GROMACS .gro file of N, CA and C in nm:
model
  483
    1UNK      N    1   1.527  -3.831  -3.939
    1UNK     CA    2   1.457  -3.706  -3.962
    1UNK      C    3   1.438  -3.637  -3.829
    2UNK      N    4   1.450  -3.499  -3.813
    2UNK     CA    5   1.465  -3.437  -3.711
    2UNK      C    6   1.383  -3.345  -3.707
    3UNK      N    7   1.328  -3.227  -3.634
    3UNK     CA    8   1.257  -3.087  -3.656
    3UNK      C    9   1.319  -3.033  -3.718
    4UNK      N   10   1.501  -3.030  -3.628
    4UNK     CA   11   1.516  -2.911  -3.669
    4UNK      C   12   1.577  -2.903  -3.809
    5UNK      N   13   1.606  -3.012  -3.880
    5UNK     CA   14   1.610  -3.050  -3.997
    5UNK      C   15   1.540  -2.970  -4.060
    6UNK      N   16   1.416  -2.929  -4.074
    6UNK     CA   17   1.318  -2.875  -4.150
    6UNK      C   18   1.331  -2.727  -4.109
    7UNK      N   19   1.405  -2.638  -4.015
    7UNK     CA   20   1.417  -2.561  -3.939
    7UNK      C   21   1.310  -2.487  -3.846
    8UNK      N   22   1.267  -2.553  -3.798
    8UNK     CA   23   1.152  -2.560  -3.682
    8UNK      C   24   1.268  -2.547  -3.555
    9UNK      N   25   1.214  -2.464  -3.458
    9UNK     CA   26   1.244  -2.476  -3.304
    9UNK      C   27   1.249  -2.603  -3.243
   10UNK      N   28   1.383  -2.616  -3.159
   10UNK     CA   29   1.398  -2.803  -3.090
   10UNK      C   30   1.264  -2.771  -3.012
   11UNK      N   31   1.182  -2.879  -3.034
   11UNK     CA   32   1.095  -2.916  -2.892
   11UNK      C   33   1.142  -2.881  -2.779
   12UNK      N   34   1.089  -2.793  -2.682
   12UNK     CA   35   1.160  -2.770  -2.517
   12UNK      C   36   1.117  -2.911  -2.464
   13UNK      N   37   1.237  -2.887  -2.372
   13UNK     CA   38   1.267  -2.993  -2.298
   13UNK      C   39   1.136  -3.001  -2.159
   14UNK      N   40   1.114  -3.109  -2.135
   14UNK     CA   41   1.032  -3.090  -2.019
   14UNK      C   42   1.068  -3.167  -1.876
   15UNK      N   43   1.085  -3.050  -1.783
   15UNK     CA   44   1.143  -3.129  -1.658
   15UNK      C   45   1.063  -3.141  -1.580
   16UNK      N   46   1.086  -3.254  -1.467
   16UNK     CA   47   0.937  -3.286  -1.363
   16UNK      C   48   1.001  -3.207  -1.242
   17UNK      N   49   0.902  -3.129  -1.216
   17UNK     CA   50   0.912  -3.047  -1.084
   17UNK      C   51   0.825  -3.070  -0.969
   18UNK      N   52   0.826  -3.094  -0.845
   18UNK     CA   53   0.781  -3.138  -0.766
   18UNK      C   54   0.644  -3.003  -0.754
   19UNK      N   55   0.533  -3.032  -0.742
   19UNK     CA   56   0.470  -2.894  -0.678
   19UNK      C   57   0.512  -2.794  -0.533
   20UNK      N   58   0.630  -2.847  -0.507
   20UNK     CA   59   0.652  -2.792  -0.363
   20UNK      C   60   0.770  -2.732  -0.401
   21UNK      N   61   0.851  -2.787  -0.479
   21UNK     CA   62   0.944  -2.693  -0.586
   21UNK      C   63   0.906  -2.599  -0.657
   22UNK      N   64   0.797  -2.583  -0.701
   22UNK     CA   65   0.712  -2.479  -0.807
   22UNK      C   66   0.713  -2.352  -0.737
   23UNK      N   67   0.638  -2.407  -0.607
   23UNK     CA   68   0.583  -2.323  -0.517
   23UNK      C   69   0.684  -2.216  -0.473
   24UNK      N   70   0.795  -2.267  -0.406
   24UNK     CA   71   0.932  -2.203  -0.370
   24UNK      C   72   1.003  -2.090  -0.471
   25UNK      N   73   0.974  -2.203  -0.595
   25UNK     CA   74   1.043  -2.146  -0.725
   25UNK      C   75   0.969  -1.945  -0.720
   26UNK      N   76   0.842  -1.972  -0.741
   26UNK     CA   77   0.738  -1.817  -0.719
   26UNK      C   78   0.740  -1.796  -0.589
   27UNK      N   79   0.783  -1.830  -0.506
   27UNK     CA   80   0.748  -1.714  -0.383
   27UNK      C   81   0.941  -1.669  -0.376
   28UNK      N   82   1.040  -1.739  -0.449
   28UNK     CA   83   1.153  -1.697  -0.462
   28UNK      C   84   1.167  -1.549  -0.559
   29UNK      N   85   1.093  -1.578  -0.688
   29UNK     CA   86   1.079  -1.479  -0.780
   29UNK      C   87   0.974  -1.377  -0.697
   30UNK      N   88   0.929  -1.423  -0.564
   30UNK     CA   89   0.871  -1.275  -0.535
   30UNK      C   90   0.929  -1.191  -0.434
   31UNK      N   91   1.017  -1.283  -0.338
   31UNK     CA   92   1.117  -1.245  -0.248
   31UNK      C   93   1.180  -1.154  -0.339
   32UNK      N   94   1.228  -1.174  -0.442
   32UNK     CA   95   1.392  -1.097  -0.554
   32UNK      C   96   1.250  -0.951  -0.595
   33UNK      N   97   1.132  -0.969  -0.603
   33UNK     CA   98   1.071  -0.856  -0.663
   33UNK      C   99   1.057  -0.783  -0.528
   34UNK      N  100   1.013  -0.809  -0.447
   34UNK     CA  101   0.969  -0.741  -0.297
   34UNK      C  102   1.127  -0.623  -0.257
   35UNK      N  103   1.266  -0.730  -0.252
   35UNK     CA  104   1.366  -0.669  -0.237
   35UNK      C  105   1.390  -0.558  -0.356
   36UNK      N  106   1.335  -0.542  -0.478
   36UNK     CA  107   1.376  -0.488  -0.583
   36UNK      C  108   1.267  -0.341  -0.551
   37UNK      N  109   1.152  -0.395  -0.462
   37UNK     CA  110   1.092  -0.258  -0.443
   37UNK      C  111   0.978  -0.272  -0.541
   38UNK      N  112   0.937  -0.390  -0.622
   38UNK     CA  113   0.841  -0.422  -0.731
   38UNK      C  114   0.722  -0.462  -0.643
   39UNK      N  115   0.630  -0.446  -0.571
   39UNK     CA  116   0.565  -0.532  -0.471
   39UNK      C  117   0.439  -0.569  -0.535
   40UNK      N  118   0.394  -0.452  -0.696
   40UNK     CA  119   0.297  -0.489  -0.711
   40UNK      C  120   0.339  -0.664  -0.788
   41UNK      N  121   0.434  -0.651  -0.823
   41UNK     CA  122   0.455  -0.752  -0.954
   41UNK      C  123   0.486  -0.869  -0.805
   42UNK      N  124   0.519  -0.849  -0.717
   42UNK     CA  125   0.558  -0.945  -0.608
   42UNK      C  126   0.434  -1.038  -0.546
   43UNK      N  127   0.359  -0.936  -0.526
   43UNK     CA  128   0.171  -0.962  -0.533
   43UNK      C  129   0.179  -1.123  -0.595
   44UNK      N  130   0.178  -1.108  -0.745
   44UNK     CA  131   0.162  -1.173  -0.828
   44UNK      C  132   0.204  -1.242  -0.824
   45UNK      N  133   0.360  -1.262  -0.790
   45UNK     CA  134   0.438  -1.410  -0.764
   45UNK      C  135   0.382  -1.497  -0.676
   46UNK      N  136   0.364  -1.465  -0.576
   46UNK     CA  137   0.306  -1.470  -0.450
   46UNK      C  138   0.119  -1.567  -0.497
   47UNK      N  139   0.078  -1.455  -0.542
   47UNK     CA  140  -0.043  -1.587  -0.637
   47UNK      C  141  -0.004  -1.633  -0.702
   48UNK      N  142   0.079  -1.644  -0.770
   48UNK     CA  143   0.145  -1.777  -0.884
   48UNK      C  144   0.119  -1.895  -0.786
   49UNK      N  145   0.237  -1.838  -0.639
   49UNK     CA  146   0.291  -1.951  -0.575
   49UNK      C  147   0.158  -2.008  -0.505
   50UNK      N  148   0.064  -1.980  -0.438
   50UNK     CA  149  -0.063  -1.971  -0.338
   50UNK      C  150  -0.147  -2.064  -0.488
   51UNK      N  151  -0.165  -2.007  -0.587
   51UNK     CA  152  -0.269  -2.122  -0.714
   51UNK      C  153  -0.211  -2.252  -0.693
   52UNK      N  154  -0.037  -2.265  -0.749
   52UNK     CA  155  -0.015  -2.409  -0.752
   52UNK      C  156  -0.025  -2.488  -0.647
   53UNK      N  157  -0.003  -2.400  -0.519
   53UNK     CA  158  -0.011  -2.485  -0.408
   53UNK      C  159  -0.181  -2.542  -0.412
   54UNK      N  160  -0.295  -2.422  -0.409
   54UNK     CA  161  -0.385  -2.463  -0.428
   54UNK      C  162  -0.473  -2.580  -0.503
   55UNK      N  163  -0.415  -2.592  -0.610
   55UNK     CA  164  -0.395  -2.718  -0.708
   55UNK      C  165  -0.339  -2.849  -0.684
   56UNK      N  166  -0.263  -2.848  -0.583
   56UNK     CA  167  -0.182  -2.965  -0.525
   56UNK      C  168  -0.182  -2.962  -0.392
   57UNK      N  169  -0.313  -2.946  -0.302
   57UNK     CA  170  -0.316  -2.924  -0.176
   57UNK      C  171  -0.249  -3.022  -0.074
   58UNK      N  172  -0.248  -3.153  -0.124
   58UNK     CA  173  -0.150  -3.260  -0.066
   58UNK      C  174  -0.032  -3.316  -0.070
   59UNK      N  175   0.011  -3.226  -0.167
   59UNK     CA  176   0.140  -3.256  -0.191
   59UNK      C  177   0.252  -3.199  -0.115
   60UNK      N  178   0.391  -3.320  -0.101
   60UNK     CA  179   0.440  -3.289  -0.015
   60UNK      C  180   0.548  -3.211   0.020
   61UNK      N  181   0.515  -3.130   0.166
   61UNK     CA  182   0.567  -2.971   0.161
   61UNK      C  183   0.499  -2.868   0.116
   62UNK      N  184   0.391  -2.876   0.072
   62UNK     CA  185   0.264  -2.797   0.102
   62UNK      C  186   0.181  -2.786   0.214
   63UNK      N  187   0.249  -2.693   0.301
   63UNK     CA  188   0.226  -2.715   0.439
   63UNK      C  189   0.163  -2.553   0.477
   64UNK      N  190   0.090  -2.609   0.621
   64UNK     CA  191   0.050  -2.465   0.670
   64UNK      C  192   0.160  -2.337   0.682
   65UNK      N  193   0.291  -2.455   0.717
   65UNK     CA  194   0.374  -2.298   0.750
   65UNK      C  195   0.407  -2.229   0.606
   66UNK      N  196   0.434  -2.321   0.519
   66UNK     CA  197   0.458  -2.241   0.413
   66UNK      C  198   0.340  -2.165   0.359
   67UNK      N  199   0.205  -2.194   0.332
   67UNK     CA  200   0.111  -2.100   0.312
   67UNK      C  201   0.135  -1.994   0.382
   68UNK      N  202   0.156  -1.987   0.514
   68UNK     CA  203   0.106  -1.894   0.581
   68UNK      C  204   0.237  -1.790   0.544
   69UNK      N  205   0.375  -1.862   0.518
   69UNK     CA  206   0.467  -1.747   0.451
   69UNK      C  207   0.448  -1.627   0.317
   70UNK      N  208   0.384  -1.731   0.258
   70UNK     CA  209   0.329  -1.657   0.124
   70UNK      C  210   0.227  -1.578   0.161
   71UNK      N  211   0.087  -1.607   0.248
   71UNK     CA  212   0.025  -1.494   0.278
   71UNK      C  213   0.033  -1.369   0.352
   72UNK      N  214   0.202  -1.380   0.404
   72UNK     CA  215   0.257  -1.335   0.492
   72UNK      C  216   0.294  -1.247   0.429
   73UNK      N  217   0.387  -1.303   0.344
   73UNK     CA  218   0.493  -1.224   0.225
   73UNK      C  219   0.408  -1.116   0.188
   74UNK      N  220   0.291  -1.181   0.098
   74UNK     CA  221   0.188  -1.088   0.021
   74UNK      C  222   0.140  -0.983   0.109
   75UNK      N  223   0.088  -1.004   0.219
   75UNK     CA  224   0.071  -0.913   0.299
   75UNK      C  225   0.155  -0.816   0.294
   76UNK      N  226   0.269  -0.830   0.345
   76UNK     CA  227   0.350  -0.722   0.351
   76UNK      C  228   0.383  -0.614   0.218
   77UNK      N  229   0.377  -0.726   0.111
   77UNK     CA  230   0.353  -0.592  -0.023
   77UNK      C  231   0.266  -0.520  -0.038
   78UNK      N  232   0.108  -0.581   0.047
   78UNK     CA  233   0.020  -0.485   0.058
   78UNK      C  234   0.000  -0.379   0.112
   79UNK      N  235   0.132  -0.387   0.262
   79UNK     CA  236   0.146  -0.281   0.341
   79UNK      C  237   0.227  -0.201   0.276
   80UNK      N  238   0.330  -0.201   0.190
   80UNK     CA  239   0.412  -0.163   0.148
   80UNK      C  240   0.325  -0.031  -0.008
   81UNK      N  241   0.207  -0.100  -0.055
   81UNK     CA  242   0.138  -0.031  -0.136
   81UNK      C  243   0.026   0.030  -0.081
   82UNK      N  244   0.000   0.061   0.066
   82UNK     CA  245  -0.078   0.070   0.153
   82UNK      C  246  -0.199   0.031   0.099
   83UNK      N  247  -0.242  -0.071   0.059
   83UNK     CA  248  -0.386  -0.142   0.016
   83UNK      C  249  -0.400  -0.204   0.137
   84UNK      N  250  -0.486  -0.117   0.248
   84UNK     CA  251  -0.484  -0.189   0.384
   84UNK      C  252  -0.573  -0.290   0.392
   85UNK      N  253  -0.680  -0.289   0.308
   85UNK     CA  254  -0.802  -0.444   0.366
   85UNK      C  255  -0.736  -0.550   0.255
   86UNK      N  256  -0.652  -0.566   0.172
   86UNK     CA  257  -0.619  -0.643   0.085
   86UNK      C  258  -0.487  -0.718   0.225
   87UNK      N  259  -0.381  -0.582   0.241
   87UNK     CA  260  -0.272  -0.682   0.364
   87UNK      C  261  -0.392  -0.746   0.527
   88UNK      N  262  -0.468  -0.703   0.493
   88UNK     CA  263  -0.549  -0.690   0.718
   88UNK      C  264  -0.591  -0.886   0.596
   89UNK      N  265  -0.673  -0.835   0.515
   89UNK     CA  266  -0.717  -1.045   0.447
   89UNK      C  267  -0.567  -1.084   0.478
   90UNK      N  268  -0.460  -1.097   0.396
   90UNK     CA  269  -0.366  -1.193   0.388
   90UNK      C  270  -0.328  -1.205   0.537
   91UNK      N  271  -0.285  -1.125   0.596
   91UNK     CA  272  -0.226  -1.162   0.700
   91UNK      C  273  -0.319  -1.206   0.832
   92UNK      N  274  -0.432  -1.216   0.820
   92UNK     CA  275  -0.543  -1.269   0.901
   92UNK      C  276  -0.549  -1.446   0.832
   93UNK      N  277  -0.491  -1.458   0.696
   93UNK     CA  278  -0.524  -1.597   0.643
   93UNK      C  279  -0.383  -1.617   0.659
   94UNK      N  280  -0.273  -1.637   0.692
   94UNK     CA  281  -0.120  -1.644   0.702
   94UNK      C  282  -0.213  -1.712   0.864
   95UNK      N  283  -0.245  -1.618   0.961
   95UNK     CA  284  -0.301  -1.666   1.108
   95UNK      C  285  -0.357  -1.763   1.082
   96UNK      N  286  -0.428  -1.795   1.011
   96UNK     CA  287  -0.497  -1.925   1.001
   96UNK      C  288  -0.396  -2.020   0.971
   97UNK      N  289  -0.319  -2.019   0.867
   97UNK     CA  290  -0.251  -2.171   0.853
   97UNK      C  291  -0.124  -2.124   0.977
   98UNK      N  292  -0.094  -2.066   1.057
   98UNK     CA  293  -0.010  -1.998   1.117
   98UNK      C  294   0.000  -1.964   1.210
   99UNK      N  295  -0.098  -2.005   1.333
   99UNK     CA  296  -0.120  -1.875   1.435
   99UNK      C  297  -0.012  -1.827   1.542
  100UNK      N  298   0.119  -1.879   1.535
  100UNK     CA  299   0.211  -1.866   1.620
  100UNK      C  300   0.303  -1.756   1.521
  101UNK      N  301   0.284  -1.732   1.369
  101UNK     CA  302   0.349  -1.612   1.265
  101UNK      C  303   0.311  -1.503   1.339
  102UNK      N  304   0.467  -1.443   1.414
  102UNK     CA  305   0.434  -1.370   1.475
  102UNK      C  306   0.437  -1.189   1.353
  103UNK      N  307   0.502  -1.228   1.284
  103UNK     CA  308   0.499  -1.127   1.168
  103UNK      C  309   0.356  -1.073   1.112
  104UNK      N  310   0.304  -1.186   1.067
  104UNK     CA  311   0.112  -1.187   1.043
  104UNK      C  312   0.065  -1.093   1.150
  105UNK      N  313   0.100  -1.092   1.278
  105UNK     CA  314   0.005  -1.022   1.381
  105UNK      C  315   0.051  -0.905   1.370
  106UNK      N  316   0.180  -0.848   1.321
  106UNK     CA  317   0.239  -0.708   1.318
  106UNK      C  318   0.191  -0.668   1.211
  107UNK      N  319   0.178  -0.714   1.078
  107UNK     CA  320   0.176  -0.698   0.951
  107UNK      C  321  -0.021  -0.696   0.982
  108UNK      N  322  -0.096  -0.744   1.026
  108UNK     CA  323  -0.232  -0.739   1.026
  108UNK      C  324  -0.248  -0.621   1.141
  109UNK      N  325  -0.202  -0.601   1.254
  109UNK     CA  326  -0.193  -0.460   1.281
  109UNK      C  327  -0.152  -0.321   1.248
  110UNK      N  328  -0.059  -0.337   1.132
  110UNK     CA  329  -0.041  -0.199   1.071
  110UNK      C  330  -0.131  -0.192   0.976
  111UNK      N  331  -0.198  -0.262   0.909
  111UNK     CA  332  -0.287  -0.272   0.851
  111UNK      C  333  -0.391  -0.232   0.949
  112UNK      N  334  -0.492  -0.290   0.999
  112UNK     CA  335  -0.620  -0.237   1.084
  112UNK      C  336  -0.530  -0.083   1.145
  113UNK      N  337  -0.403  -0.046   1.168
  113UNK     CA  338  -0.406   0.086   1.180
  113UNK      C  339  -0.441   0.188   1.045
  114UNK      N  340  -0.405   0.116   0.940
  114UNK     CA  341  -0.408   0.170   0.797
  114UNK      C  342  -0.537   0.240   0.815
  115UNK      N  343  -0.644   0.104   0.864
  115UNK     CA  344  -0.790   0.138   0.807
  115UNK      C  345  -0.877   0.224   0.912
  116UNK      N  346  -0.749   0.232   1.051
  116UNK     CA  347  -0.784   0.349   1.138
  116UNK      C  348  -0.903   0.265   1.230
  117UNK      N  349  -0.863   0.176   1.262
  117UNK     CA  350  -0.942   0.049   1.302
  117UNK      C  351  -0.827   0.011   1.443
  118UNK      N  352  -0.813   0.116   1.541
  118UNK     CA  353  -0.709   0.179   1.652
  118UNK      C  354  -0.713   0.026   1.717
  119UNK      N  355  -0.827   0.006   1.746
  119UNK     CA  356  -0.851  -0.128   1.904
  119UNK      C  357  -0.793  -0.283   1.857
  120UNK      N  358  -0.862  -0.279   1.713
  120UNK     CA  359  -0.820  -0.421   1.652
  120UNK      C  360  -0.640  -0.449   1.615
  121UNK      N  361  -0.594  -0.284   1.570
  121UNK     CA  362  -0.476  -0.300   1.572
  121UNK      C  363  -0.401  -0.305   1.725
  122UNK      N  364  -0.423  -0.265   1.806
  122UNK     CA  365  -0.365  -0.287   1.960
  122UNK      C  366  -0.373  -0.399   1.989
  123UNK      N  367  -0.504  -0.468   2.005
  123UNK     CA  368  -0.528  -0.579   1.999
  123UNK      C  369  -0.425  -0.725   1.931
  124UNK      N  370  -0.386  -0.694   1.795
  124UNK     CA  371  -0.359  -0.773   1.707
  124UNK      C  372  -0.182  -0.797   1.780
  125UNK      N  373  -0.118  -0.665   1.823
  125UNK     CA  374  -0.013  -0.695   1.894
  125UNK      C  375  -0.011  -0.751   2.017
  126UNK      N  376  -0.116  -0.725   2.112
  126UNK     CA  377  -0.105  -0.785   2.230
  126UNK      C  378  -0.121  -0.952   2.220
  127UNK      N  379  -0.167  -0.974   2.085
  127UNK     CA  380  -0.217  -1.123   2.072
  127UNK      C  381  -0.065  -1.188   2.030
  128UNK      N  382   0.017  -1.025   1.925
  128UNK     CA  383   0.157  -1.099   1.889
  128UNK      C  384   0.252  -1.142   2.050
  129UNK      N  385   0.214  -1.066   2.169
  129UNK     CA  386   0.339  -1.084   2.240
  129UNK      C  387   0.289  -1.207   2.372
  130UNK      N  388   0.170  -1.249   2.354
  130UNK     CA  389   0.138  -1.403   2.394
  130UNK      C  390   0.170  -1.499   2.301
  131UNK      N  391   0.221  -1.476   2.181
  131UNK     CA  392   0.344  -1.600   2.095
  131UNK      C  393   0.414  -1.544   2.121
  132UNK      N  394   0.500  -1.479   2.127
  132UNK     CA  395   0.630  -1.430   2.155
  132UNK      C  396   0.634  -1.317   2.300
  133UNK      N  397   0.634  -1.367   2.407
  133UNK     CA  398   0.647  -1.207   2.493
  133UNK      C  399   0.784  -1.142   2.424
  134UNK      N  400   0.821  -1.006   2.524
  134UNK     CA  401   0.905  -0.968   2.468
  134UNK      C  402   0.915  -0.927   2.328
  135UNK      N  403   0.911  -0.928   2.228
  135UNK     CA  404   0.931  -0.886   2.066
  135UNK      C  405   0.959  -0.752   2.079
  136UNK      N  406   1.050  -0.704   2.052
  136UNK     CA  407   1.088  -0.618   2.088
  136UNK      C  408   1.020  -0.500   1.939
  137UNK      N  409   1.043  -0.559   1.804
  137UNK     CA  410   0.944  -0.501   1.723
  137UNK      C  411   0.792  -0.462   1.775
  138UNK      N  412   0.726  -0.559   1.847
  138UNK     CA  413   0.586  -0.569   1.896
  138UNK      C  414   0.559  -0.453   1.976
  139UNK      N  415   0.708  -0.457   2.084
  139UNK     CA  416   0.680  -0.353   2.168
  139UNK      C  417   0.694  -0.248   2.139
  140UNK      N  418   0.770  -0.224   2.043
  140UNK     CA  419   0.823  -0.076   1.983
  140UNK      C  420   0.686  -0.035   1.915
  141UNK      N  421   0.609  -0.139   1.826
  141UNK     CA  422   0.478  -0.063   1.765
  141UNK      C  423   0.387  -0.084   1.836
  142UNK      N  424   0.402  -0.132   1.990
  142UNK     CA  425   0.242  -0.152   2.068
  142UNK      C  426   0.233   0.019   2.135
  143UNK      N  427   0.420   0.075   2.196
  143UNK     CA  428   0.424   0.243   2.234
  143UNK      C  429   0.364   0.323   2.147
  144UNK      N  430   0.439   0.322   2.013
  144UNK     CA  431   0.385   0.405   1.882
  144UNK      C  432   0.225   0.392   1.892
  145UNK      N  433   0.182   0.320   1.893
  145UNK     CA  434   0.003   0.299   1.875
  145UNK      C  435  -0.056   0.375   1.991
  146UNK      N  436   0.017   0.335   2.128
  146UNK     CA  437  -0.048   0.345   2.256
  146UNK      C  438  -0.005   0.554   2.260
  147UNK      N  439   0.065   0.555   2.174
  147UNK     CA  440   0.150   0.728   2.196
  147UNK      C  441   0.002   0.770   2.119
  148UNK      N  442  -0.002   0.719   1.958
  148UNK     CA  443  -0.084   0.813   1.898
  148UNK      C  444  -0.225   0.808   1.950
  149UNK      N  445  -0.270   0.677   1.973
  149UNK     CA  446  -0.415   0.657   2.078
  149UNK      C  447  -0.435   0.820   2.134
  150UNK      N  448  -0.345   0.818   2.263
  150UNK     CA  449  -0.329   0.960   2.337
  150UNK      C  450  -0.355   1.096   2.278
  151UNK      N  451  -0.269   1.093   2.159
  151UNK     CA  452  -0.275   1.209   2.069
  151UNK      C  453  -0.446   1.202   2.015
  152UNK      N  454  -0.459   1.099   1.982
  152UNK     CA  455  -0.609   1.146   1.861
  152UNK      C  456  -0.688   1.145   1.974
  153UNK      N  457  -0.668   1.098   2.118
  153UNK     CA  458  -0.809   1.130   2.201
  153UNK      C  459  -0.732   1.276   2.232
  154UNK      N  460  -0.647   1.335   2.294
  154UNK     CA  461  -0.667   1.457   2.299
  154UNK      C  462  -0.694   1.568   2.206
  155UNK      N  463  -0.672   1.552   2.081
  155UNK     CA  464  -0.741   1.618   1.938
  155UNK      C  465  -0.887   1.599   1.973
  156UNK      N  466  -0.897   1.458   2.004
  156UNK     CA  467  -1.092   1.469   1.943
  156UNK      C  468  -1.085   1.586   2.098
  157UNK      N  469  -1.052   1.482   2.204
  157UNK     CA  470  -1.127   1.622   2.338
  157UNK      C  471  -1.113   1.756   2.334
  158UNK      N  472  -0.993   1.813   2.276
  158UNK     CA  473  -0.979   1.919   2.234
  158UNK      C  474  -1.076   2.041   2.126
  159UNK      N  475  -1.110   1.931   2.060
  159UNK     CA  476  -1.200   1.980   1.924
  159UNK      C  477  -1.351   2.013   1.970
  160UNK      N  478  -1.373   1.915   2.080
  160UNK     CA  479  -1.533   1.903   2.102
  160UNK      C  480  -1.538   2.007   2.190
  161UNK      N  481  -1.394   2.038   2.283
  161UNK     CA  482  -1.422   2.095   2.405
  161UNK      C  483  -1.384   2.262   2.390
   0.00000   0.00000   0.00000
């Protein structure tokens, strides 16, 4: 005697997946949404992947660097939907399991520029190019920052004066 004998659906099959496989599995499905330009739905993968890990904090290959990719990742969809204090959290918690992610410090400075928060974002790069001197990304957005700095103090002096 069988299910599908009776015509019932076969029982799904159930495969054992490592939690560090799971994990990959959703931050893969959020990589393919991020590239697709989906970032809110990428968000989401991204917590899929960040819960199970959370759930299986010892398991192995559940590691700081990989957290800190996923909060990394997420971050960047946040910059991408400009929700600036949602990317400035992730990529300040990416630094924590992370602090040498030199991406986190770019991605948490365009953010604190988001929120118009000038010093913390200058800051956040000068901290990126003591892990990395040189970065040539770093340096390209430490000019841009240090250009507009210039500009909004001569607007404000301008305005008052």
């Amino acid at each position: 005697w069988s299910v599908q004998e009776h015509g019932a659906e076969p029982a799904p099959t159930v495969r054992k997946v490592e939690p560090v496989e799971a994990v990959e599995e959703a931050k893969q499905r959020g990589n393919a949404q991020f590239k697709n330009g989906a970032y809110e739905a990428a968000t989401e993968r991204y917590a899929e992947a960040l819960a199970i890990a959370a759930a299986c904090p010892s398991a192995q290959g559940v590691d700081d660097d990989l957290l800190g990719k996923l909060h990394g990742n997420r971050a960047e969809c946040w910059l991408q939907l400009e929700r600036w204090e949602q990317a400035a959290e992730d990529a300040a918690t990416a630094l924590e399991h992370d602090p040498c992610f030199v991406k986190a410090y770019v991605r948490r400075a365009k953010a604190c520029f988001g929120l118009e928060r000038w010093a913390e974002a200058t800051q956040q790069l000068r901290d990126a190019l003591e892990v990395e001197p040189g970065a040539d990304e770093v340096l390209a957005l430490l000019e841009e920052y240090t250009i507009a700095a210039r500009v909004r103090a001569t607007l404000t002096g301008s305005s008052t004066g």
